[in-house]
mmCIF file of C-alpha atoms in Angstrom:
data_model
loop_
_atom_site.group_PDB
_atom_site.id
_atom_site.type_symbol
_atom_site.label_atom_id
_atom_site.label_comp_id
_atom_site.label_asym_id
_atom_site.label_seq_id
_atom_site.Cartn_x
_atom_site.Cartn_y
_atom_site.Cartn_z
ATOM 1 C CA UNK A 1 -0.156 -0.014 0.315
ATOM 2 C CA UNK A 2 1.615 3.520 -0.788
ATOM 3 C CA UNK A 3 2.067 5.360 2.181
ATOM 4 C CA UNK A 4 1.366 9.392 1.826
ATOM 5 C CA UNK A 5 2.905 11.271 -1.114
ATOM 6 C CA UNK A 6 3.261 15.229 -0.642
ATOM 7 C CA UNK A 7 4.530 17.157 -3.677
ATOM 8 C CA UNK A 8 6.681 18.949 -4.160
ATOM 9 C CA UNK A 9 9.792 18.355 -1.850
ATOM 10 C CA UNK A 10 10.966 21.704 -1.796
ATOM 11 C CA UNK A 11 9.966 25.040 -2.637
ATOM 12 C CA UNK A 12 11.451 28.483 -2.583
ATOM 13 C CA UNK A 13 9.192 31.226 -2.740
ATOM 14 C CA UNK A 14 9.913 35.294 -2.366
ATOM 15 C CA UNK A 15 7.869 37.030 -0.184
ATOM 16 C CA UNK A 16 4.578 38.031 -1.128
ATOM 17 C CA UNK A 17 4.139 35.192 -3.462
ATOM 18 C CA UNK A 18 1.248 32.195 -3.059
ATOM 19 C CA UNK A 19 2.150 29.054 -3.014
ATOM 20 C CA UNK A 20 0.119 25.526 -3.130
ATOM 21 C CA UNK A 21 1.290 22.237 -1.436
ATOM 22 C CA UNK A 22 -0.287 18.820 -2.488
ATOM 23 C CA UNK A 23 -0.686 15.639 -0.474
ATOM 24 C CA UNK A 24 -1.969 12.569 -1.636
ATOM 25 C CA UNK A 25 -3.326 10.178 1.424
ATOM 26 C CA UNK A 26 -3.026 6.492 1.872
ATOM 27 C CA UNK A 27 -5.933 4.982 -0.045
ATOM 28 C CA UNK A 28 -9.293 4.548 1.900
ATOM 29 C CA UNK A 29 -8.148 7.075 4.354
ATOM 30 C CA UNK A 30 -10.776 9.872 4.606
ATOM 31 C CA UNK A 31 -8.992 12.680 6.716
ATOM 32 C CA UNK A 32 -6.038 14.669 6.311
ATOM 33 C CA UNK A 33 -4.568 16.988 8.313
ATOM 34 C CA UNK A 34 -2.030 19.541 7.973
ATOM 35 C CA UNK A 35 0.703 20.220 10.438
ATOM 36 C CA UNK A 36 3.485 23.224 10.258
ATOM 37 C CA UNK A 37 6.784 22.450 12.026
ATOM 38 C CA UNK A 38 9.472 25.118 12.823
ATOM 39 C CA UNK A 39 12.472 24.890 15.002
ATOM 40 C CA UNK A 40 11.141 27.685 17.209
ATOM 41 C CA UNK A 41 7.330 26.440 17.393
ATOM 42 C CA UNK A 42 7.640 22.611 16.985
ATOM 43 C CA UNK A 43 4.651 21.220 15.200
ATOM 44 C CA UNK A 44 1.455 23.102 15.029
ATOM 45 C CA UNK A 45 -1.590 21.975 13.494
ATOM 46 C CA UNK A 46 -2.940 23.828 10.598
ATOM 47 C CA UNK A 47 -6.267 22.181 9.950
ATOM 48 C CA UNK A 48 -8.003 18.822 9.005
ATOM 49 C CA UNK A 49 -10.117 17.590 5.968
ATOM 50 C CA UNK A 50 -12.586 14.716 6.163
ATOM 51 C CA UNK A 51 -15.285 14.118 3.394
ATOM 52 C CA UNK A 52 -14.345 17.321 1.584
ATOM 53 C CA UNK A 53 -15.281 19.045 4.712
ATOM 54 C CA UNK A 54 -12.987 21.176 6.776
ATOM 55 C CA UNK A 55 -13.573 19.620 10.604
ATOM 56 C CA UNK A 56 -10.765 21.635 12.445
ATOM 57 C CA UNK A 57 -8.776 24.796 12.229
ATOM 58 C CA UNK A 58 -5.927 25.687 14.231
ATOM 59 C CA UNK A 59 -4.620 29.227 15.372
ATOM 60 C CA UNK A 60 -3.158 29.965 12.231
ATOM 61 C CA UNK A 61 -3.811 33.436 9.612
ATOM 62 C CA UNK A 62 -6.511 33.393 6.854
ATOM 63 C CA UNK A 63 -3.675 33.642 4.494
ATOM 64 C CA UNK A 64 -3.028 29.837 4.909
ATOM 65 C CA UNK A 65 -6.530 28.027 3.548
ATOM 66 C CA UNK A 66 -6.815 24.196 2.192
ATOM 67 C CA UNK A 67 -9.433 22.029 0.623
ATOM 68 C CA UNK A 68 -9.985 18.155 -0.291
ATOM 69 C CA UNK A 69 -11.329 16.701 -3.274
ATOM 70 C CA UNK A 70 -13.365 13.573 -3.581
ATOM 71 C CA UNK A 71 -10.285 11.211 -3.878
ATOM 72 C CA UNK A 72 -9.304 12.380 -0.364
ATOM 73 C CA UNK A 73 -6.324 14.588 -1.967
ATOM 74 C CA UNK A 74 -5.696 17.612 0.033
ATOM 75 C CA UNK A 75 -3.981 21.099 -0.999
ATOM 76 C CA UNK A 76 -3.076 23.854 1.125
ATOM 77 C CA UNK A 77 -2.497 27.216 0.017
ATOM 78 C CA UNK A 78 -0.615 29.932 1.833
ATOM 79 C CA UNK A 79 -0.919 33.184 -0.245
ATOM 80 C CA UNK A 80 1.443 36.436 0.637
ATOM 81 C CA UNK A 81 4.167 34.729 1.947
ATOM 82 C CA UNK A 82 5.827 36.239 4.667
ATOM 83 C CA UNK A 83 9.858 35.259 5.752
ATOM 84 C CA UNK A 84 8.282 33.374 8.729
ATOM 85 C CA UNK A 85 6.221 30.998 6.638
ATOM 86 C CA UNK A 86 9.179 29.097 5.732
ATOM 87 C CA UNK A 87 9.012 25.717 7.324
ATOM 88 C CA UNK A 88 8.461 21.973 7.046
ATOM 89 C CA UNK A 89 4.689 21.364 6.279
ATOM 90 C CA UNK A 90 3.661 17.721 7.051
ATOM 91 C CA UNK A 91 0.759 16.094 5.610
ATOM 92 C CA UNK A 92 -1.070 13.353 7.853
ATOM 93 C CA UNK A 93 -3.501 10.479 6.342
ATOM 94 C CA UNK A 94 -5.689 8.659 8.947
ATOM 95 C CA UNK A 95 -8.915 6.471 8.431
ATOM 96 C CA UNK A 96 -11.101 8.625 10.529
ATOM 97 C CA UNK A 97 -9.037 11.411 12.303
ATOM 98 C CA UNK A 98 -7.211 11.715 15.622
ATOM 99 C CA UNK A 99 -8.781 8.717 17.031
ATOM 100 C CA UNK A 100 -6.756 6.635 14.571
ATOM 101 C CA UNK A 101 -3.240 6.147 13.875
ATOM 102 C CA UNK A 102 -1.851 9.424 11.807
ATOM 103 C CA UNK A 103 0.549 8.515 8.765
ATOM 104 C CA UNK A 104 2.454 11.080 7.831
ATOM 105 C CA UNK A 105 4.415 12.146 4.512
ATOM 106 C CA UNK A 106 7.830 13.312 3.755
ATOM 107 C CA UNK A 107 6.831 17.051 4.099
ATOM 108 C CA UNK A 108 7.441 19.934 1.814
ATOM 109 C CA UNK A 109 10.259 22.110 3.031
ATOM 110 C CA UNK A 110 9.125 25.658 2.048
ATOM 111 C CA UNK A 111 11.554 28.526 2.198
ATOM 112 C CA UNK A 112 10.748 32.173 1.825
ATOM 113 C CA UNK A 113 13.350 34.294 0.846
ATOM 114 C CA UNK B 1 -0.308 25.587 22.382
ATOM 115 C CA UNK B 2 1.644 21.992 23.260
ATOM 116 C CA UNK B 3 -0.352 19.394 24.932
ATOM 117 C CA UNK B 4 2.511 17.004 25.683
ATOM 118 C CA UNK B 5 5.649 17.696 27.085
ATOM 119 C CA UNK B 6 8.899 15.126 26.243
ATOM 120 C CA UNK B 7 11.469 14.749 28.685
ATOM 121 C CA UNK B 8 14.598 14.748 28.304
ATOM 122 C CA UNK B 9 15.104 17.276 25.286
ATOM 123 C CA UNK B 10 18.207 15.393 24.751
ATOM 124 C CA UNK B 11 19.505 11.940 25.318
ATOM 125 C CA UNK B 12 23.281 10.404 24.535
ATOM 126 C CA UNK B 13 23.582 6.703 25.129
ATOM 127 C CA UNK B 14 25.579 4.262 23.549
ATOM 128 C CA UNK B 15 25.008 1.174 21.157
ATOM 129 C CA UNK B 16 22.894 -1.592 22.843
ATOM 130 C CA UNK B 17 21.782 0.416 26.016
ATOM 131 C CA UNK B 18 18.241 1.149 26.753
ATOM 132 C CA UNK B 19 16.535 4.523 26.438
ATOM 133 C CA UNK B 20 13.844 6.211 27.964
ATOM 134 C CA UNK B 21 11.975 8.968 27.052
ATOM 135 C CA UNK B 22 8.863 10.548 28.731
ATOM 136 C CA UNK B 23 5.630 12.676 27.814
ATOM 137 C CA UNK B 24 3.410 14.145 29.871
ATOM 138 C CA UNK B 25 0.372 15.722 29.143
ATOM 139 C CA UNK B 26 -2.371 18.086 30.765
ATOM 140 C CA UNK B 27 -6.068 17.599 29.737
ATOM 141 C CA UNK B 28 -8.238 13.986 28.927
ATOM 142 C CA UNK B 29 -6.771 12.133 25.853
ATOM 143 C CA UNK B 30 -8.659 9.500 23.370
ATOM 144 C CA UNK B 31 -4.841 8.220 22.538
ATOM 145 C CA UNK B 32 -1.525 8.826 22.560
ATOM 146 C CA UNK B 33 0.753 8.268 19.747
ATOM 147 C CA UNK B 34 4.857 8.146 19.369
ATOM 148 C CA UNK B 35 6.805 9.006 16.200
ATOM 149 C CA UNK B 36 10.027 9.152 15.121
ATOM 150 C CA UNK B 37 11.749 11.724 12.742
ATOM 151 C CA UNK B 38 14.820 11.562 11.166
ATOM 152 C CA UNK B 39 16.841 14.657 10.376
ATOM 153 C CA UNK B 40 13.694 17.286 9.298
ATOM 154 C CA UNK B 41 12.076 14.795 7.301
ATOM 155 C CA UNK B 42 8.934 13.032 7.574
ATOM 156 C CA UNK B 43 7.332 11.946 10.935
ATOM 157 C CA UNK B 44 7.028 7.655 11.118
ATOM 158 C CA UNK B 45 4.611 6.251 13.307
ATOM 159 C CA UNK B 46 5.633 4.306 15.820
ATOM 160 C CA UNK B 47 2.943 3.337 18.153
ATOM 161 C CA UNK B 48 -0.648 4.237 19.330
ATOM 162 C CA UNK B 49 -2.226 3.554 22.925
ATOM 163 C CA UNK B 50 -5.434 4.384 23.978
ATOM 164 C CA UNK B 51 -6.860 5.274 27.192
ATOM 165 C CA UNK B 52 -7.743 1.954 28.254
ATOM 166 C CA UNK B 53 -4.220 0.805 27.887
ATOM 167 C CA UNK B 54 -1.385 0.633 30.060
ATOM 168 C CA UNK B 55 0.870 -0.980 27.947
ATOM 169 C CA UNK B 56 2.065 -1.857 24.458
ATOM 170 C CA UNK B 57 4.913 -3.531 22.956
ATOM 171 C CA UNK B 58 6.575 -3.385 19.207
ATOM 172 C CA UNK B 59 9.270 -5.325 19.195
ATOM 173 C CA UNK B 60 12.085 -3.118 20.873
ATOM 174 C CA UNK B 61 9.691 -0.621 21.541
ATOM 175 C CA UNK B 62 7.206 -0.283 25.048
ATOM 176 C CA UNK B 63 4.708 1.952 25.678
ATOM 177 C CA UNK B 64 3.053 2.653 28.607
ATOM 178 C CA UNK B 65 0.655 4.755 29.728
ATOM 179 C CA UNK B 66 -0.474 6.070 33.046
ATOM 180 C CA UNK B 67 -3.500 8.425 32.743
ATOM 181 C CA UNK B 68 -3.692 9.252 36.433
ATOM 182 C CA UNK B 69 -0.489 10.842 36.278
ATOM 183 C CA UNK B 70 -1.166 12.264 32.988
ATOM 184 C CA UNK B 71 2.048 10.750 31.611
ATOM 185 C CA UNK B 72 3.590 7.948 28.941
ATOM 186 C CA UNK B 73 6.786 6.649 28.526
ATOM 187 C CA UNK B 74 8.610 5.374 25.482
ATOM 188 C CA UNK B 75 11.452 2.664 26.099
ATOM 189 C CA UNK B 76 13.980 1.463 23.083
ATOM 190 C CA UNK B 77 15.841 -1.486 24.409
ATOM 191 C CA UNK B 78 18.871 -2.521 22.532
ATOM 192 C CA UNK B 79 19.583 0.653 20.961
ATOM 193 C CA UNK B 80 21.022 1.094 17.670
ATOM 194 C CA UNK B 81 22.764 3.755 15.913
ATOM 195 C CA UNK B 82 20.117 3.904 13.631
ATOM 196 C CA UNK B 83 17.457 4.856 16.367
ATOM 197 C CA UNK B 84 19.273 8.387 16.498
ATOM 198 C CA UNK B 85 16.072 10.684 15.480
ATOM 199 C CA UNK B 86 13.848 12.981 17.309
ATOM 200 C CA UNK B 87 11.054 11.394 19.373
ATOM 201 C CA UNK B 88 7.649 12.975 19.606
ATOM 202 C CA UNK B 89 4.525 12.336 21.484
ATOM 203 C CA UNK B 90 1.225 13.432 19.710
ATOM 204 C CA UNK B 91 -2.065 13.375 22.144
ATOM 205 C CA UNK B 92 -5.847 13.207 20.632
ATOM 206 C CA UNK B 93 -8.272 15.109 22.915
ATOM 207 C CA UNK B 94 -11.271 13.732 24.063
ATOM 208 C CA UNK B 95 -13.201 16.545 22.514
ATOM 209 C CA UNK B 96 -15.069 15.851 19.595
ATOM 210 C CA UNK B 97 -12.907 15.381 15.795
ATOM 211 C CA UNK B 98 -9.588 15.427 17.657
ATOM 212 C CA UNK B 99 -6.800 16.334 15.975
ATOM 213 C CA UNK B 100 -2.850 15.463 17.230
ATOM 214 C CA UNK B 101 -1.355 18.170 19.430
ATOM 215 C CA UNK B 102 2.433 17.271 19.896
ATOM 216 C CA UNK B 103 5.218 18.184 22.244
ATOM 217 C CA UNK B 104 8.638 19.582 21.682
ATOM 218 C CA UNK B 105 10.352 16.209 21.039
ATOM 219 C CA UNK B 106 13.308 14.444 22.649
ATOM 220 C CA UNK B 107 16.485 14.075 20.502
ATOM 221 C CA UNK B 108 18.119 10.812 20.975
ATOM 222 C CA UNK B 109 21.735 10.033 19.607
ATOM 223 C CA UNK B 110 23.222 6.469 19.840
ATOM 224 C CA UNK B 111 26.642 6.550 19.439
ATOM 225 C CA UNK B 112 28.396 3.544 18.031
#
């Protein structure tokens, strides 16, 4: 069974630009969550989608958004990038959310210059 | 905010020794999960332990959970250099559609 796939693996963007990250969950998993990891703040929850609906949202500004498609694939978008958005963005896939095992992708390393 | 807090922040041992990491949390949980992360890469799921369980094993890993003390421990027996990584505990709360809340992690260095 294929694992969680995140694309791209690395991105370099300029301040003010926008970026879209993609996540393909494990087949059969309907919940996709996104996390931001930085050295200072650690792993922080961004949002969770289940069956195309956002169920939970973390404490991030509205510049961070996401969506989930009918095949459970998910995208997250960050608009008007700031230097502080530089981070490892991780996607987690699970059958139904926090009550089941969550499996992570390799992440997308975003650098904002 | 961080729910789980791992202790110690860093641990350095020799190959063959056991490594114990602890995790404390603040509010009631549905389950607690342990993850490993190698050098800024993705998180690898190790074990999930539910609130009604006290101990789980997986290979060289042993996880305990004490809900009365709101704490968990991860024991890696007979450590290998390949176990060098950061280890995180993540808690899933009882409230609604829970997500995972991570601690800051324990950095484990296993020297040959």
